[in-house]
Every structure is written in structure tokens, then in C-alpha cells.
Short mmCIF file of C-alpha atoms and ligand atoms in Angstrom, two decimals:
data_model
loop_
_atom_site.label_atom_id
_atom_site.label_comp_id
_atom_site.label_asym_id
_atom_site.label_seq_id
_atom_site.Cartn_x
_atom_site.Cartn_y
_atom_site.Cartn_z
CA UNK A 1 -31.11 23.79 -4.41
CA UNK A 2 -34.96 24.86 -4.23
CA UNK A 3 -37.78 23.12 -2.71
CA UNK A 4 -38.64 21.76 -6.51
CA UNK A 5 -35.12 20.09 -6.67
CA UNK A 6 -36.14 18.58 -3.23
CA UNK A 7 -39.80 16.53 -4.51
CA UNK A 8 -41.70 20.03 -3.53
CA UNK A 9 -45.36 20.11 -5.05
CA UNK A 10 -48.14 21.51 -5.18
CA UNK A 11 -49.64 18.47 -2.95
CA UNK A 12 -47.22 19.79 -0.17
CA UNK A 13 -47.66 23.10 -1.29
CA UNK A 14 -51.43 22.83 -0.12
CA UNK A 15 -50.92 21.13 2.88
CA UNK A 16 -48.57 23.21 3.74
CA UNK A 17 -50.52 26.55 3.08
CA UNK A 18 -53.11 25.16 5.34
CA UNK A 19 -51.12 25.56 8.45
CA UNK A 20 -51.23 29.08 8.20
CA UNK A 21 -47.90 29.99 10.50
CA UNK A 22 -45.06 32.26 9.25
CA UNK A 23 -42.70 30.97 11.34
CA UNK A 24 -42.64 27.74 9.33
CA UNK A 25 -40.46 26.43 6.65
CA UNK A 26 -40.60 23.30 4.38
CA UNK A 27 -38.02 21.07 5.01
CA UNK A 28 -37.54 17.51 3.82
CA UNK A 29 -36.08 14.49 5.70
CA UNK A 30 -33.11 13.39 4.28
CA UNK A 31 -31.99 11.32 6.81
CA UNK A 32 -33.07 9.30 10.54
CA UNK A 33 -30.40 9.53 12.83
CA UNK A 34 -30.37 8.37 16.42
CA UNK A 35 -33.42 10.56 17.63
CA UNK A 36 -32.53 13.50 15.07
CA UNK A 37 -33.59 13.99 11.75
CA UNK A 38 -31.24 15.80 9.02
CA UNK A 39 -33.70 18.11 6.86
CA UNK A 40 -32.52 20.02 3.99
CA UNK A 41 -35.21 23.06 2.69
CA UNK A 42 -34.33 26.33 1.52
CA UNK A 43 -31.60 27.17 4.74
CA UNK A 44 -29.38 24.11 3.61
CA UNK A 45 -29.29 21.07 5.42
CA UNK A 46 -29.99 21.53 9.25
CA UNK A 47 -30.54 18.87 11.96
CA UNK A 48 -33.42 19.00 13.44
CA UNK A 49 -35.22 17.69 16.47
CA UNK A 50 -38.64 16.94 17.06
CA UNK A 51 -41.02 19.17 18.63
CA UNK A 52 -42.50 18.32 22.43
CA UNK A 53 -45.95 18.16 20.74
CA UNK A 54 -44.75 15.22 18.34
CA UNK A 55 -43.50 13.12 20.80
CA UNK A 56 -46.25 13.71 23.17
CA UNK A 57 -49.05 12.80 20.75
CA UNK A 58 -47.46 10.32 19.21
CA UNK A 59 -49.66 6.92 19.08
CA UNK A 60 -47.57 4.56 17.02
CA UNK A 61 -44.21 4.73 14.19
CA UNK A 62 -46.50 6.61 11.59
CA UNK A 63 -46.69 9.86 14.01
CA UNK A 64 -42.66 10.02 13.63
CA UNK A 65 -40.88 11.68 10.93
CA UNK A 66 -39.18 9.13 8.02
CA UNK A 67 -36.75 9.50 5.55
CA UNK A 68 -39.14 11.46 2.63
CA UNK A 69 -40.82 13.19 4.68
CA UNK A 70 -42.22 16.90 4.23
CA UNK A 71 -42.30 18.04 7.63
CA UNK A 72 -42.50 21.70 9.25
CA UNK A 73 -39.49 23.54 10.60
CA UNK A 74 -38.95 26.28 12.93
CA UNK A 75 -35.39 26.95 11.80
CA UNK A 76 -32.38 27.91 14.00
CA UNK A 77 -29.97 28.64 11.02
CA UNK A 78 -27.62 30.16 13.09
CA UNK A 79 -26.95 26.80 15.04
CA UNK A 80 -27.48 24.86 11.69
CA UNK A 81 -31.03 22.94 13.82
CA UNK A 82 -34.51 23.42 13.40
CA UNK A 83 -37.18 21.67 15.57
CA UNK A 84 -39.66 19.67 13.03
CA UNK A 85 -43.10 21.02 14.17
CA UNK A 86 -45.71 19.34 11.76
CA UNK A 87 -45.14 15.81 9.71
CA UNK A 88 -47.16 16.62 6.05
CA UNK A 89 -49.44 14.35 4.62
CA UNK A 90 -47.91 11.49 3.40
CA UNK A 91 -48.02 10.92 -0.87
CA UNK A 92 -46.90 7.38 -0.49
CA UNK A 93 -45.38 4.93 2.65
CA UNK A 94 -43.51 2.26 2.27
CA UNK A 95 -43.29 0.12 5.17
CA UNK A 96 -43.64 -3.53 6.51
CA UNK A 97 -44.06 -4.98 9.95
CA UNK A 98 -41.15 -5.33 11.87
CA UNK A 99 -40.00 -8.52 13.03
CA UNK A 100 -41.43 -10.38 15.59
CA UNK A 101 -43.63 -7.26 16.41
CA UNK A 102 -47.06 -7.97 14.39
CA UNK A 103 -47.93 -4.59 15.08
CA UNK A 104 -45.96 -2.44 14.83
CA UNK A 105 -44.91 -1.05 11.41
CA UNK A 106 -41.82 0.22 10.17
CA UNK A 107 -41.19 2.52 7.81
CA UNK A 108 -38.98 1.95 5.04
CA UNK A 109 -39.08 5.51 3.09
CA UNK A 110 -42.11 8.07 2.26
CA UNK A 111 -43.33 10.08 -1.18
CA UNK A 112 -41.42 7.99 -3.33
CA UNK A 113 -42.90 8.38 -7.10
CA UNK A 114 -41.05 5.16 -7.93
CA UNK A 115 -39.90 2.20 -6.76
CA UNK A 116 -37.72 -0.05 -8.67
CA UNK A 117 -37.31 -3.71 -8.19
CA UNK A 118 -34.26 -5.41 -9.57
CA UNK A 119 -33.34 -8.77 -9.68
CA UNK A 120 -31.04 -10.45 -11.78
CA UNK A 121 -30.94 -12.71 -14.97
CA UNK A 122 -27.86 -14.95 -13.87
CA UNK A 123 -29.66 -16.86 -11.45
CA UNK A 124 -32.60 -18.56 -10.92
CA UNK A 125 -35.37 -15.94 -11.01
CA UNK A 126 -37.37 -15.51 -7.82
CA UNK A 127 -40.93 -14.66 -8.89
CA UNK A 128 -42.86 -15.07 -6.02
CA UNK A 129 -40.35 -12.90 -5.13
CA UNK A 130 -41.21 -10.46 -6.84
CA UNK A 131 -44.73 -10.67 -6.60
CA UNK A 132 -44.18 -9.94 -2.69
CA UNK A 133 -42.44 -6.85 -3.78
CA UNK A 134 -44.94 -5.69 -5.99
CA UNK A 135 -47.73 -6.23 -3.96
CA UNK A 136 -45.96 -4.43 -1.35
CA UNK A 137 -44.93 -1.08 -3.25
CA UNK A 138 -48.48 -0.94 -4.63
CA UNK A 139 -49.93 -0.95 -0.96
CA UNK A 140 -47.38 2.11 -0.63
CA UNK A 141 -48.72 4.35 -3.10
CA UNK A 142 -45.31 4.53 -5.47
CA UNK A 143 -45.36 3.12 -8.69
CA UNK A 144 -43.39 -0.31 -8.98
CA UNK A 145 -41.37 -0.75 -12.16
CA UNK A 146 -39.38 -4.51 -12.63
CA UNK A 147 -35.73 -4.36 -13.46
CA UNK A 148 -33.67 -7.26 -14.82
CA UNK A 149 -30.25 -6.73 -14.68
CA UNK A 150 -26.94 -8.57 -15.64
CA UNK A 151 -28.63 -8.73 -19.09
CA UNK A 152 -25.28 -9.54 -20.55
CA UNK A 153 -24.96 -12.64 -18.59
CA UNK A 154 -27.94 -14.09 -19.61
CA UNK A 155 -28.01 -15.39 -23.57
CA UNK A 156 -31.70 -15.40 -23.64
CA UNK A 157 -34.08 -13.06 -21.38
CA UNK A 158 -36.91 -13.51 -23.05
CA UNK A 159 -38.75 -16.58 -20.94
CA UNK A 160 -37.34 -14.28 -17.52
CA UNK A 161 -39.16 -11.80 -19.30
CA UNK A 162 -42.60 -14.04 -20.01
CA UNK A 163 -42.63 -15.21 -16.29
CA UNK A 164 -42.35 -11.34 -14.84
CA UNK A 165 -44.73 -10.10 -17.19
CA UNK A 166 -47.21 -12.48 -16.16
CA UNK A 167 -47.17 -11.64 -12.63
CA UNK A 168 -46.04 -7.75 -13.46
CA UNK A 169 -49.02 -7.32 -15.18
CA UNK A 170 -49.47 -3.64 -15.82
CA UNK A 171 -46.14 -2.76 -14.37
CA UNK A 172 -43.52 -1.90 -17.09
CA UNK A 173 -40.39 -4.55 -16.94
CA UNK A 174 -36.82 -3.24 -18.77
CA UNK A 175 -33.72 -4.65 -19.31
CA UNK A 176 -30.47 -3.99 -18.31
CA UNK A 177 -26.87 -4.16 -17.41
CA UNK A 178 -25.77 -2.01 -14.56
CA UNK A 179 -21.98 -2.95 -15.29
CA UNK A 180 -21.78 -2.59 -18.61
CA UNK A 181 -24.34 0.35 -18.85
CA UNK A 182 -26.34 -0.90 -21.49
CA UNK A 183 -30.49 -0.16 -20.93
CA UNK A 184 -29.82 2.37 -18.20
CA UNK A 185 -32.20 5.26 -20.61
CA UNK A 186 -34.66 3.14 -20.10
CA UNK A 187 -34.17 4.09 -15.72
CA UNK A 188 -33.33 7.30 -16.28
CA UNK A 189 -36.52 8.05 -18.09
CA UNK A 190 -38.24 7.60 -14.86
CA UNK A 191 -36.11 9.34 -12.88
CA UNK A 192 -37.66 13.32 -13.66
CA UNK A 193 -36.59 16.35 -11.99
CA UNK A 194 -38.16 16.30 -8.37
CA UNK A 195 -39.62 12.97 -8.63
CA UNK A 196 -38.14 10.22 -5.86
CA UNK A 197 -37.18 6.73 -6.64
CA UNK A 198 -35.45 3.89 -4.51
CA UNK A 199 -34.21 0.41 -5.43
CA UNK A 200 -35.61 -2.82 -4.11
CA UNK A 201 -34.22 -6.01 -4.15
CA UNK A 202 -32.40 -9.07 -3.14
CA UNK A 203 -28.52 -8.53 -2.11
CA UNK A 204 -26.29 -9.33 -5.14
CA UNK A 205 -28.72 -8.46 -7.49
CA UNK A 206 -27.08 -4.99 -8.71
CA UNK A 207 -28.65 -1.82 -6.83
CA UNK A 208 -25.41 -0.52 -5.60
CA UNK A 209 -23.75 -0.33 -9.21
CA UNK A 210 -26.87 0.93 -10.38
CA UNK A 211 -27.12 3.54 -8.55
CA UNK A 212 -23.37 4.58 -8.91
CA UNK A 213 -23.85 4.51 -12.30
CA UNK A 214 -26.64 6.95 -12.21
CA UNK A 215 -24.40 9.04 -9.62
CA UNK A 216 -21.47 9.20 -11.68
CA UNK A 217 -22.75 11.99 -13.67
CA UNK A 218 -23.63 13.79 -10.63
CA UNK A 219 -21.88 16.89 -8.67
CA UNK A 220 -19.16 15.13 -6.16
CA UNK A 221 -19.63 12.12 -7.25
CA UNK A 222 -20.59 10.37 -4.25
CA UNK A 223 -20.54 6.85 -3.68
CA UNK A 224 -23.64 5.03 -2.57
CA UNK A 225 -22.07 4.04 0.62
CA UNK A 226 -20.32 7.22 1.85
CA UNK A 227 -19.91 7.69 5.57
CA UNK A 228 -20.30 11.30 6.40
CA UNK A 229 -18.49 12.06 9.98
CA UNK A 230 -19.09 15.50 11.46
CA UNK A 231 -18.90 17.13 14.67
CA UNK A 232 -22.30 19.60 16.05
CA UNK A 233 -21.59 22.57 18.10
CA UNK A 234 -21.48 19.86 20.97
CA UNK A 235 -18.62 18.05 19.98
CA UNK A 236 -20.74 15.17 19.61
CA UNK A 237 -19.53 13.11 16.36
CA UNK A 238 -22.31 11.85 14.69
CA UNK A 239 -20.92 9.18 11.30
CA UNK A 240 -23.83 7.94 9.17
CA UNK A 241 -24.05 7.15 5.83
CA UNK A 242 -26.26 9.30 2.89
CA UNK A 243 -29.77 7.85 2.63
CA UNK A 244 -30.53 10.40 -0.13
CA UNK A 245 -29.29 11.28 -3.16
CA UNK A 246 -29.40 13.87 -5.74
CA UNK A 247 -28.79 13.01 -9.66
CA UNK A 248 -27.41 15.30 -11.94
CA UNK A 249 -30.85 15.13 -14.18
CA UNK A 250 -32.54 16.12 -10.84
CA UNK A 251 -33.92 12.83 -9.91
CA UNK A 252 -33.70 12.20 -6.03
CA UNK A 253 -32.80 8.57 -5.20
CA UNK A 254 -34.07 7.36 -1.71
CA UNK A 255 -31.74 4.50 -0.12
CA UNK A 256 -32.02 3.75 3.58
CA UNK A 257 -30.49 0.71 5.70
CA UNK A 258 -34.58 -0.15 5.89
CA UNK A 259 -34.42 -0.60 2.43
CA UNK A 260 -31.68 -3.31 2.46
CA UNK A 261 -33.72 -5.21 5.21
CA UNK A 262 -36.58 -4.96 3.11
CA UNK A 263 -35.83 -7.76 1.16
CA UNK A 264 -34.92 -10.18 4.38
CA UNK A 265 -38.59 -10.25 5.39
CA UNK A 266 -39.76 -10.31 1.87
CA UNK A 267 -39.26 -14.10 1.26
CA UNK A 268 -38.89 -17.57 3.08
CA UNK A 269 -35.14 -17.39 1.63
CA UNK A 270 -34.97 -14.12 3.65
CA UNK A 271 -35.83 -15.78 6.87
CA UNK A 272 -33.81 -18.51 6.30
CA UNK A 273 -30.92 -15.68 6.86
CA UNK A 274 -32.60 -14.74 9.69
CA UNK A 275 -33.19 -17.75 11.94
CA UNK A 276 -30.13 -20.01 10.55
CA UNK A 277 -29.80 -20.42 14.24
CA UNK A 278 -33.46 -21.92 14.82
CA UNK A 279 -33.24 -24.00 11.44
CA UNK A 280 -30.24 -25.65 12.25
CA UNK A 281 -31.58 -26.84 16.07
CA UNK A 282 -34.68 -27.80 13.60
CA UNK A 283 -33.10 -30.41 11.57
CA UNK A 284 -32.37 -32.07 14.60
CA UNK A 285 -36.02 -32.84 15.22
CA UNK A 286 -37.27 -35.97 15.38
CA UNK A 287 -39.85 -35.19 12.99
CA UNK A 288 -39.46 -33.80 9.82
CA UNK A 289 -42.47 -31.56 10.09
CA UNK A 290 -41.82 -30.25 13.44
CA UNK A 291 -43.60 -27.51 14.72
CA UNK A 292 -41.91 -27.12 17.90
CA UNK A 293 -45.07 -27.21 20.42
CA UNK A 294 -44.55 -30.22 22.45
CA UNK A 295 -43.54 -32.92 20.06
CA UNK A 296 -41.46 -36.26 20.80
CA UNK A 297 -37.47 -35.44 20.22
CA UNK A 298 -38.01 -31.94 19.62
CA UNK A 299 -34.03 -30.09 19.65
CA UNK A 300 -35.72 -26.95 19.43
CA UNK A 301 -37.08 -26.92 22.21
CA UNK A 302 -34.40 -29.00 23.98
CA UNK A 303 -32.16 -26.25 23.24
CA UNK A 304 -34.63 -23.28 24.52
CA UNK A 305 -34.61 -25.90 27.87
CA UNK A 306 -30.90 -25.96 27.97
CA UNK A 307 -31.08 -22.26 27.76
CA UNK A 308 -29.01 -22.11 24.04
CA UNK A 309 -31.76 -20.83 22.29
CA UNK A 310 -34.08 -17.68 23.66
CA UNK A 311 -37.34 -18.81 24.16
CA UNK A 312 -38.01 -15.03 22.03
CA UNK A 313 -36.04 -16.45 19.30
CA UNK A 314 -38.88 -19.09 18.52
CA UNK A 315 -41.48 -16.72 19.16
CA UNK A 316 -39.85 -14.29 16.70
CA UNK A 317 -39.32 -16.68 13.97
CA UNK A 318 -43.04 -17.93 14.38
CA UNK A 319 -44.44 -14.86 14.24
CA UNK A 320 -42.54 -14.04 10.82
CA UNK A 321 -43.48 -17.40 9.10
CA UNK A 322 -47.49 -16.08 10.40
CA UNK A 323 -47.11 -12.89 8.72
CA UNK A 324 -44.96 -14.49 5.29
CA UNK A 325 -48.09 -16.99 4.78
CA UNK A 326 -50.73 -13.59 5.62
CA UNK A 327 -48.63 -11.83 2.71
CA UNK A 328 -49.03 -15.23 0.52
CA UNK A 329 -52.80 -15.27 1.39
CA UNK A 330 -53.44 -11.56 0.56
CA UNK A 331 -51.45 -11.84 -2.82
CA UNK A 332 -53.32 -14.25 -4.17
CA UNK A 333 -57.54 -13.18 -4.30
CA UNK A 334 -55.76 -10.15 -5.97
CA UNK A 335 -54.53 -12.22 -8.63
CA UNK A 336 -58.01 -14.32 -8.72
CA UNK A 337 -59.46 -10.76 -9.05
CA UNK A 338 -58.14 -9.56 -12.26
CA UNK A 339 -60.36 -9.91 -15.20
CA UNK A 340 -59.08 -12.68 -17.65
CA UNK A 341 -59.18 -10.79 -20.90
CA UNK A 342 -57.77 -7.88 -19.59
CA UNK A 343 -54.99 -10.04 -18.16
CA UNK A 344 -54.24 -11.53 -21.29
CA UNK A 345 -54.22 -8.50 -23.16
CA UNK A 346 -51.81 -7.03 -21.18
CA UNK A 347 -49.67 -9.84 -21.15
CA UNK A 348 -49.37 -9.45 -25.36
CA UNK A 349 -48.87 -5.84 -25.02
CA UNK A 350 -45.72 -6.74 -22.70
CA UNK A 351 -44.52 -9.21 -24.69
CA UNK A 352 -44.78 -7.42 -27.42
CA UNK A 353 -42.94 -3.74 -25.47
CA UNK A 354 -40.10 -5.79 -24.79
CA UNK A 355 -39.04 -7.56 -27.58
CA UNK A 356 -35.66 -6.02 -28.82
P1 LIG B 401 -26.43 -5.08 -4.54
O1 LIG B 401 -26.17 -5.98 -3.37
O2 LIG B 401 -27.79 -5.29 -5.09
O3 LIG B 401 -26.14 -3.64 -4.24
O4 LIG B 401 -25.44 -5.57 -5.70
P2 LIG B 401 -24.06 -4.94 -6.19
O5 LIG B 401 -24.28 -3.67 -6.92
O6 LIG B 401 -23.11 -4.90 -5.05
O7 LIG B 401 -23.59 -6.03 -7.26
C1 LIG B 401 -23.25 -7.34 -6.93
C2 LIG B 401 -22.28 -7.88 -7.96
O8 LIG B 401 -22.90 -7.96 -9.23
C3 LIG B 401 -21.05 -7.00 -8.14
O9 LIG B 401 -19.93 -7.82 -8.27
C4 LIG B 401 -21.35 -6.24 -9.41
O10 LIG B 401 -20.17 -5.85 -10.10
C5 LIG B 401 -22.12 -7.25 -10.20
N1 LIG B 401 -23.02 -6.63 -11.20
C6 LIG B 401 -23.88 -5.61 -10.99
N2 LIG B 401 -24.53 -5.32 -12.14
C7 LIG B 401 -24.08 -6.16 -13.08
C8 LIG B 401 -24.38 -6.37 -14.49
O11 LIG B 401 -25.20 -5.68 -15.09
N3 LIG B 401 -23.70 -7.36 -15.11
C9 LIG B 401 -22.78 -8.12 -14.47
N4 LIG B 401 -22.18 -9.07 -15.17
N5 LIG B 401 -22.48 -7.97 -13.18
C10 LIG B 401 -23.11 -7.01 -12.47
ZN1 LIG B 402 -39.01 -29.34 16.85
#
């Protein structure tokens, strides 16, 4: 496999060039492991630790290698490790805050071309939803595309369709049924030789048989979800599962556990999953519109006094609802800010791109 095959360009090419040092290689990050990276380049895949200089400068997550990443290897082929010397600029980032931690960003997956977000036509569609994830992927710098899948379950699409185009906007919206293969052209188009995708979305929706679909042509056929187990020159077992994949049409398809949790902070639904714990002490509140600081009959706090419920756990939970309604509040002057004809022209032009 060359560095093309791996999402190498001339972008990285340049940056790259600039360091001037012929004891480096280009190497991308594969995979995060447990203070390791996995890079593959030009020597195979090697795993690779992080230089002193990395960790020592290091100011916040951003200064750490992700999944996607370009970085800068000093190779030690022989041993099948490198050391990552230099993290290259960045195409795109996708990344939210974590949890509970305003500050401090995590990040989901880097230099992805595309992102896809999928949702499905069987149930109630989520559009706020998917405004969140839109607004999110265009802050990273990939290009969002909507996917509606389960299209055979679903007799008529076509006012799903009106309702995502009108928040989609610009961004294309297709069709399709992952199970019974039916629209998947219209994903492969997107997925060129060298260019790097990944699949966003609520849990049920389809990604995994989407993207074993697109697999299935591919050499070894891997599943999505394949544990690799392996011992280094150690002894020490490391067992993690692929975070990137390699299509047959030379598409590379970026799928990290970040990605799944993506969509658990995405949505009020999400932190519902969360916080079940908090929510349930909640309907035991005297008032219906609790807020937890100090009011009459309070269980929530009743419980964080009986020592049930970690004082943290409220904290965390409040902090998430802060940043959900800062995401609402940001979403919308963007929306205010698009010019009305050209909203409504684009709108027609959807309409009209997706009628079968
Ligand atoms: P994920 O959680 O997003 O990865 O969703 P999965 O790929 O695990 O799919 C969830 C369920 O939906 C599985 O039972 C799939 O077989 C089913 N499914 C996925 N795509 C389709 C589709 O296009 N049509 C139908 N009818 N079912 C689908
Ligand atoms: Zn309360």
C-alpha cells in the first residue's frame, strides 16, 4: 500500500517537506491505543510511541496524535515501532467537548474528506438531530453528506426528504437501503481513492451494515467490529478493535469508539442515556421544573445527601445540558444568517435532485 492509498497529498506532502529531516517518514494513525499509536506508512504498520518532545510541550488534547493523523516517524522496522516525532497540520478535526469537562476537547477523528450522517426512515426522524450533526462536521472541516437509510421500510420518503433538505441546505441527501443494497452507488461515489470518510449517527440507524456492505468487496473481508489480539516483542497482549478501514475502490473508512459516543452528546435523547440515573431521582421532585439548587422536596439532592448519588454526577449532567443549549444557541443565528432566496433556491434544486 503507498502513502496515496493511505489519504497522502500534496497538503501533507508540503508540510511535510518543510521539516527538512531525512530521518523522517510519513506515517498515518490508524489507531489510539492505551498510550501507543498504530501507524501504517511505507514500512507497514508499526506501533509507535510518542516522542519526549510531544509530551513535554503538550498544552491540551490537540498537541496529541488522533486517529487520521499524518504524523512524523523515526522508524525502528526491525522492532516493528517508530517514535512519532512531529503531528502534521491538521486538514479537518472532528471533535466535541467531553463530558462534564467544558474544556477540554476530544477528538473524534482527523482529515476526514467526508462525513456521512445516517439516520433512518422507519422511525420518527430526528431533525434537530441532524442539524447538531451538521453543524458539527462543518466546524470540522469535512464535508457532511445526509443519509437515509431503511428506504425499503418506509412507503413514502419524500416529506423525510422535504424536512432534511430544509435544514441540509447545500448538503447533498441520498437514499438508501444498507440491507437490501439498493442506493449504495450513490456512497460509493464519494468514497475516491485516498479520500477518508466515517459514519455518524444514532445507534440502530444502519452504519455497521453499511459499512460491511462497502467492506464486502474488500481484501479479507473484515468485519467492522474485528478484535485484533497480538502479542509485541514484550509479551504484552494488546486486543483492540480496527478503527480504520481500507475499501477495495481505495476509499479509507474512519470508525473509532469516539465516533459511536458522538452521537450520545449530540442530543437531549443522548443524555437521557447518560444520566438515566439523575432523571429517575428527578421525577421524584417535588416540582416538576426542578432545578436541583435548593428547592422544597428536592430527591436529587436528597439522594446526593444520602450519599446515592455523586455530588459529580449532578455537576456532570449540568454541565452537559449548558453546553446542549450553547450548541442550540450557536445553530440557530447561522440559520437566521442565510440569505432567503438563496435558501429557497436551494431547497427546489434538492427537491428536485432527489425525486426518483
Ligand atoms: P448501527 O447501530 O447504526 O451500526 O446499526 P446496525 O447496522 O447495527 O443496524 C441496526 C439494525 O437495522 C440491524 O438489525 C440491521 O439489519 C437493520 N438495518 C440496517 N440497514 C437496514 C436497511 O436498509 N433496511 C432494513 N430494513 N434494515 C436495516
Ligand atoms: Zn430536584
Amino acid at each position: 500500500m503507498n502513502l496515496a492509498d493511505l489519504g497522502w497529498s500534496p497538503f501533507f506532502e508540503k508540510h511535510f517537506g518543510e521539516l527538512q529531516d531525512a530521518a523522517l517518514r510519513p506515517a498515518r494513525v490508524i489507531e489510539e491505543l492505551k498510550g501507543f499509536y498504530r501507524v501504517r506508512g511505507t514500512e507497514g504498520e508499526l506501533l509507535s510511541e510518542i516522542s519526549g518532545k510531544i509530551q513535554h510541550d503538550a498544552k491540551t488534547r490537540e498537541d496529541f496524535p488522533a486517529v487520521g493523523d499524518w504524523v512524523a516517524i523515526v522508524p525502528r522496522p526491525e522492532e516493528n515501532r517508530a517514535r512519532i516525532e512531529r503531528i502534521l497540520p491538521r486538514k479537518s478535526k472532528l471533535a466535541r467537548k467531553a463530558a462534564g469537562r467544558a474544556f477540554d476537547e476530544q477528538i473524534v477523528a482527523t482529515n476526514l474528506d467526508t462525513v456521512f450522517i445516517v439516520s433512518s426512515l422507519n422511525r420518527e426522524l430526528n431533525a434537530k438531530r441532524i442539524e447538531r450533526y451538521l453543524a458539527l462536521i462543518s466546524e470540522s472541516g469535512a464535508r457532511p453528506v445526509v443519509l437515509l437509510n431503511k428506504a425499503d421500510l418506509c412507503a413514502d420518503p419524500s416529506p423525510s426528504v422535504a424536512e432534511v433538505s430544509r435544514i441540509a441546505r447545500e448538503t447533498p441527501i441520498h437514499l438508501l437501503s444498507a440491507r437490501g443494497g439498493s442506493g449504495l452507488q450513490a456512497v460509493q461515489n464519494y468514497l475516491l481513492r485516498g479520500e477518508t470518510s466515517a459514519f455518524v449517527g444514532s445507534s440502530g440507524v444502519g452504519k455497521s451494515t453499511l459499512i460491511n456492505r462497502l467492506l464486502a468487496g474488500s481484501v479479507g473481508k473484515q468485519q467492522r467490529v474485528q478484535e485484533v489480539r497480538e502479542e509485541d516483542d514484550r509479551g504484552m497482549h494488546t486486543t483492540s478493535s480496527r478503527q480504520m478501514f481500507f475499501l477495495a475502490g481505495g476509499g479509507i473508512v474512519i470508525d473509532t469508539p469516539g465516533m459511536r459516543e458522538l452521537q450520545l452528546w449530540q442530543s437531549e435523547t443522548g443524555v437521557a442515556e447518560v444520566f438515566d440515573d439523575v432523571l429517575a431521582l428527578a421525577e421524584h421532585c417535588k416540582f416538576r421544573n426542578c432545578n436541583h439548587r435548593g428547592e422544597p422536596g428536592c430527591a436529587v439532592e436528597a439522594a446526593i445527601l444520602a450519599g446515592t448519588l455523586k455530588a459529580e454526577r449532578l455537576e456532570s449532567y449540568r454541565k452537559l445540558q449548558a453546553e446542549l443549549r450553547f450548541q442550540e444557541r450557536k445553530a440557530d443565528p447561522q440559520v437566521a444568517r442565510e440569505d432567503e432566496d438563496k435558501w429557497k433556491r436551494i431547497h427546489k434544486e434538492m427537491r428536485k435532485k432527489n425525486r426518483p
